[in-house]
CSV table of C-alpha atoms in Angstrom, one decimal:
chain,number,residue,atom,x,y,z
A,29,ALA,CA,52.3,-68.3,8.9
A,30,GLN,CA,49.8,-68.4,6.2
A,31,LYS,CA,47.7,-71.4,5.2
A,32,VAL,CA,45.0,-72.0,2.5
A,33,THR,CA,42.7,-75.0,2.6
A,34,GLN,CA,40.6,-76.2,-0.2
A,35,ALA,CA,38.8,-79.2,1.2
A,36,GLN,CA,37.2,-80.2,-2.1
A,37,THR,CA,39.5,-82.2,-4.2
A,38,GLU,CA,37.3,-82.8,-7.2
A,39,ILE,CA,33.8,-81.5,-8.3
A,40,SER,CA,32.0,-82.9,-11.3
A,41,VAL,CA,28.9,-81.2,-12.7
A,42,VAL,CA,26.7,-81.2,-15.8
A,43,GLU,CA,26.8,-78.1,-18.0
A,44,LYS,CA,24.6,-75.2,-16.8
A,45,GLU,CA,24.8,-76.3,-13.2
A,46,ASP,CA,26.3,-73.9,-10.6
A,47,VAL,CA,29.6,-74.7,-9.0
A,48,THR,CA,30.7,-73.4,-5.6
A,49,LEU,CA,34.4,-73.8,-4.6
A,50,ASP,CA,35.3,-73.5,-0.9
A,51,CYS,CA,38.3,-71.8,0.5
A,52,VAL,CA,39.4,-71.4,4.1
A,53,TYR,CA,42.5,-69.4,5.0
A,54,GLU,CA,44.6,-68.7,8.1
A,55,THR,CA,46.7,-65.6,8.7
A,56,ARG,CA,47.7,-63.5,11.7
A,57,ASP,CA,47.8,-60.3,9.6
A,58,THR,CA,45.0,-57.8,9.5
A,59,THR,CA,45.9,-56.7,6.0
A,60,TYR,CA,46.0,-59.4,3.3
A,61,TYR,CA,44.7,-60.2,-0.2
A,62,LEU,CA,42.9,-63.2,-1.4
A,63,PHE,CA,42.9,-64.5,-5.0
A,64,TRP,CA,41.3,-67.1,-7.2
A,65,TYR,CA,43.3,-68.5,-10.1
A,66,LYS,CA,42.3,-71.0,-12.8
A,67,GLN,CA,44.6,-73.5,-14.3
A,68,PRO,CA,43.3,-75.2,-17.5
A,69,PRO,CA,44.9,-78.3,-18.9
A,70,SER,CA,47.4,-76.1,-20.8
A,71,GLY,CA,49.0,-75.4,-17.4
A,72,GLU,CA,49.1,-71.6,-17.4
A,73,LEU,CA,47.6,-70.0,-14.2
A,74,VAL,CA,45.0,-67.4,-15.1
A,75,PHE,CA,44.1,-64.7,-12.6
A,76,LEU,CA,40.4,-64.5,-11.9
A,77,ILE,CA,39.7,-62.2,-8.9
A,78,ARG,CA,41.3,-60.4,-6.0
A,79,ARG,CA,39.9,-59.2,-2.7
A,80,ASN,CA,41.6,-57.2,0.1
A,81,SER,CA,40.9,-57.9,3.7
A,82,PHE,CA,39.1,-54.6,4.2
A,83,ASP,CA,36.5,-55.1,1.6
A,84,GLU,CA,33.9,-57.8,2.4
A,85,GLN,CA,31.5,-56.7,-0.3
A,86,ASN,CA,30.5,-59.6,-2.4
A,87,GLU,CA,30.3,-59.1,-6.1
A,88,ILE,CA,29.4,-60.7,-9.3
A,89,SER,CA,31.4,-60.5,-12.5
A,90,GLY,CA,29.8,-62.2,-15.4
A,91,ARG,CA,29.3,-65.8,-14.4
A,92,TYR,CA,31.7,-65.5,-11.5
A,93,SER,CA,30.8,-64.4,-8.0
A,94,TRP,CA,32.5,-64.6,-4.6
A,95,ASN,CA,31.6,-64.7,-1.0
A,96,PHE,CA,34.2,-63.3,1.4
A,97,GLN,CA,33.5,-63.7,5.1
A,98,LYS,CA,36.2,-62.6,7.5
A,99,SER,CA,34.3,-64.0,10.5
A,100,THR,CA,34.8,-67.5,9.2
A,101,SER,CA,38.0,-66.8,7.2
A,102,SER,CA,36.3,-68.1,4.1
A,103,PHE,CA,36.6,-66.9,0.5
A,104,ASN,CA,34.2,-69.0,-1.6
A,105,PHE,CA,33.9,-68.8,-5.4
A,106,THR,CA,30.9,-69.6,-7.6
A,107,ILE,CA,30.6,-70.3,-11.3
A,108,THR,CA,27.0,-69.8,-12.4
A,109,ALA,CA,25.7,-71.8,-15.4
A,110,SER,CA,28.9,-73.7,-15.8
A,111,GLN,CA,30.3,-74.5,-19.3
A,112,VAL,CA,32.6,-77.2,-20.6
A,113,VAL,CA,35.3,-74.5,-21.0
A,114,ASP,CA,35.2,-74.0,-17.2
A,115,SER,CA,36.8,-77.4,-16.7
A,116,ALA,CA,40.1,-76.7,-14.9
A,117,VAL,CA,41.9,-76.7,-11.6
A,118,TYR,CA,40.9,-73.7,-9.4
A,119,PHE,CA,43.3,-72.4,-6.8
A,120,CYS,CA,42.6,-70.1,-3.9
A,121,ALA,CA,45.6,-68.0,-2.8
A,122,LEU,CA,46.5,-65.6,0.0
A,123,THR,CA,49.2,-63.0,0.4
A,124,ASN,CA,50.1,-60.4,3.1
A,125,ASP,CA,53.4,-59.4,1.6
A,126,TYR,CA,54.8,-60.5,-1.7
A,127,LYS,CA,54.6,-64.3,-1.9
A,128,LEU,CA,51.4,-66.1,-2.8
A,129,SER,CA,50.4,-69.1,-0.6
A,130,PHE,CA,48.2,-71.4,-2.6
A,131,GLY,CA,45.7,-74.1,-1.6
A,132,ALA,CA,46.0,-77.6,-3.1
A,133,GLY,CA,43.4,-76.8,-5.8
A,134,THR,CA,40.0,-78.1,-6.7
A,135,THR,CA,39.6,-79.9,-10.0
A,136,VAL,CA,36.3,-79.0,-11.7
A,137,THR,CA,35.0,-81.1,-14.5
A,138,VAL,CA,32.0,-79.8,-16.5
A,139,ARG,CA,30.3,-82.5,-18.6
A,140,ALA,CA,28.3,-81.7,-21.6
B,26,ASP,CA,50.8,-56.4,-25.1
B,27,ALA,CA,52.9,-59.5,-24.5
B,28,GLY,CA,52.2,-61.5,-21.4
B,29,VAL,CA,54.7,-63.4,-19.3
B,30,THR,CA,57.0,-65.6,-21.4
B,31,GLN,CA,59.1,-68.5,-20.3
B,32,SER,CA,61.8,-70.6,-21.9
B,33,PRO,CA,62.3,-73.4,-22.6
B,34,THR,CA,58.9,-75.1,-22.6
B,35,HIS,CA,60.2,-78.5,-21.7
B,36,LEU,CA,63.5,-79.7,-20.4
B,37,ILE,CA,65.0,-83.1,-19.5
B,38,LYS,CA,68.1,-83.3,-17.3
B,39,THR,CA,70.0,-86.0,-15.5
B,40,ARG,CA,70.5,-86.1,-11.7
B,41,GLY,CA,73.4,-83.9,-10.6
B,42,GLN,CA,73.2,-81.6,-13.6
B,43,GLN,CA,72.5,-77.9,-13.5
B,44,VAL,CA,69.6,-76.1,-15.2
B,45,THR,CA,68.7,-72.4,-16.1
B,46,LEU,CA,65.2,-71.3,-16.7
B,47,ARG,CA,64.3,-67.9,-18.2
B,48,CYS,CA,61.4,-65.5,-17.8
B,49,SER,CA,60.3,-62.2,-19.3
B,50,PRO,CA,57.7,-60.3,-17.4
B,51,LYS,CA,54.6,-58.7,-18.7
B,52,SER,CA,55.1,-55.2,-20.1
B,53,GLY,CA,55.1,-52.6,-17.3
B,54,HIS,CA,55.9,-55.1,-14.5
B,55,ASP,CA,59.0,-54.8,-12.5
B,56,THR,CA,58.8,-57.7,-10.1
B,57,VAL,CA,59.3,-61.4,-10.9
B,58,SER,CA,58.4,-64.4,-8.7
B,59,TRP,CA,59.2,-68.1,-9.2
B,60,TYR,CA,57.1,-71.0,-8.1
B,61,GLN,CA,57.5,-74.8,-8.2
B,62,GLN,CA,54.4,-76.9,-8.9
B,63,ALA,CA,54.7,-80.6,-8.4
B,64,LEU,CA,52.1,-82.8,-10.0
B,65,GLY,CA,48.7,-82.6,-8.4
B,66,GLN,CA,49.8,-79.8,-6.0
B,67,GLY,CA,49.5,-76.1,-5.7
B,68,PRO,CA,52.4,-73.9,-6.6
B,69,GLN,CA,55.1,-73.3,-4.0
B,70,PHE,CA,56.9,-70.0,-3.7
B,71,ILE,CA,60.6,-70.2,-4.4
B,72,PHE,CA,61.7,-66.5,-4.4
B,73,GLN,CA,60.9,-63.0,-5.7
B,74,TYR,CA,63.1,-60.5,-7.4
B,75,TYR,CA,62.7,-56.7,-7.4
B,76,GLU,CA,65.3,-54.1,-8.4
B,77,GLU,CA,67.7,-56.9,-9.3
B,78,GLU,CA,67.7,-58.3,-5.7
B,79,GLU,CA,66.1,-61.2,-4.1
B,80,ARG,CA,63.3,-59.6,-1.9
B,81,GLN,CA,61.8,-62.7,-0.4
B,82,ARG,CA,62.6,-66.4,-0.4
B,83,GLY,CA,60.5,-69.5,0.3
B,84,ASN,CA,61.6,-72.7,1.9
B,85,PHE,CA,63.9,-73.9,-0.8
B,86,PRO,CA,67.6,-74.9,-0.5
B,87,ASP,CA,70.5,-72.8,-1.7
B,88,ARG,CA,70.7,-75.1,-4.8
B,89,PHE,CA,67.9,-72.8,-6.1
B,90,SER,CA,69.2,-69.4,-7.1
B,91,GLY,CA,68.1,-66.6,-9.3
B,92,HIS,CA,68.9,-63.4,-11.0
B,93,GLN,CA,67.1,-60.3,-12.3
B,94,PHE,CA,68.4,-58.2,-15.1
B,95,PRO,CA,68.0,-54.5,-15.6
B,96,ASN,CA,65.2,-55.1,-18.2
B,97,TYR,CA,63.4,-57.0,-15.4
B,98,SER,CA,63.7,-60.4,-17.0
B,99,SER,CA,64.8,-63.2,-14.7
B,100,GLU,CA,66.6,-66.5,-14.5
B,101,LEU,CA,66.1,-69.4,-12.1
B,102,ASN,CA,69.1,-71.7,-11.6
B,103,VAL,CA,69.0,-75.1,-10.0
B,104,ASN,CA,72.3,-76.9,-9.2
B,105,ALA,CA,72.9,-80.6,-8.4
B,106,LEU,CA,69.5,-81.6,-9.7
B,107,LEU,CA,67.5,-84.3,-7.7
B,108,LEU,CA,64.7,-86.5,-9.0
B,109,GLY,CA,62.4,-84.5,-6.7
B,110,ASP,CA,63.1,-81.3,-8.6
B,111,SER,CA,60.9,-82.6,-11.4
B,112,ALA,CA,58.1,-80.2,-11.6
B,113,LEU,CA,56.4,-77.4,-13.5
B,114,TYR,CA,58.3,-74.1,-12.8
B,115,LEU,CA,56.1,-71.1,-13.1
B,116,CYS,CA,57.3,-67.5,-13.4
B,117,ALA,CA,54.9,-64.7,-12.4
B,118,SER,CA,55.3,-60.9,-12.8
B,119,SER,CA,53.6,-58.1,-11.0
B,120,LEU,CA,54.0,-54.5,-9.9
B,121,SER,CA,56.1,-54.0,-6.8
B,122,TRP,CA,53.4,-53.5,-4.2
B,123,GLY,CA,52.5,-56.6,-2.2
B,124,GLY,CA,48.8,-56.9,-3.1
B,125,ASP,CA,49.1,-56.7,-6.8
B,126,GLU,CA,47.9,-59.7,-8.8
B,127,GLN,CA,50.6,-61.8,-10.2
B,128,TYR,CA,50.4,-62.8,-13.9
B,129,PHE,CA,51.8,-66.2,-14.7
B,130,GLY,CA,53.7,-67.6,-17.7
B,131,PRO,CA,53.0,-70.9,-19.3
B,132,GLY,CA,55.7,-72.6,-17.2
B,133,THR,CA,58.7,-74.8,-17.9
B,134,ARG,CA,58.2,-78.6,-17.4
B,135,LEU,CA,61.5,-80.0,-15.9
B,136,THR,CA,62.0,-83.7,-15.8
B,137,VAL,CA,65.0,-85.1,-13.9
B,138,THR,CA,66.0,-88.7,-14.7
């Protein structure tokens, strides 16, 4: 069974602050993939990043960065210098086959 | 390059009725997955279609059925609608291998009264 937990329900920040979203996952598989998706008020889920279980290298892509630690089963996501347009619900997801298992989501509100 | 498209955008049905939702995948994708997202929750996997067959199914009753056509487009059918079926139904397309990212459509908002 797979499970994704996003303990933070809501985060509110002022523009230009950094935002870190926590994600903890459970899986018995050794091969799996982790994702972050963004869902703005329009409702469409937007793919942000993917990581496979064999690659723990943390990277930065523009204002996004992620910290993948297999030892703690965590896959945290950071938005640097947040902007109002970053306001959305962010979902962490996990797959080891074909279906995506999503967390409950974290609502991020960036105030001007 | 067109992304994933879904129709209709919104739908209102009465309990007991049947509904069909439609999805066209992103160009080049051959796999379609359907998800149900209740208000304030994360999407829940319904099923996935590949090569016109249901490849994997989530924990949904048989009232939920689907189909994939030779052009990779897909339909989701829900029979005997219940109030609890009210949700945003999301279609996602991807390549056939398991770790590929899934690209989502804008969704169909279904309201059952």
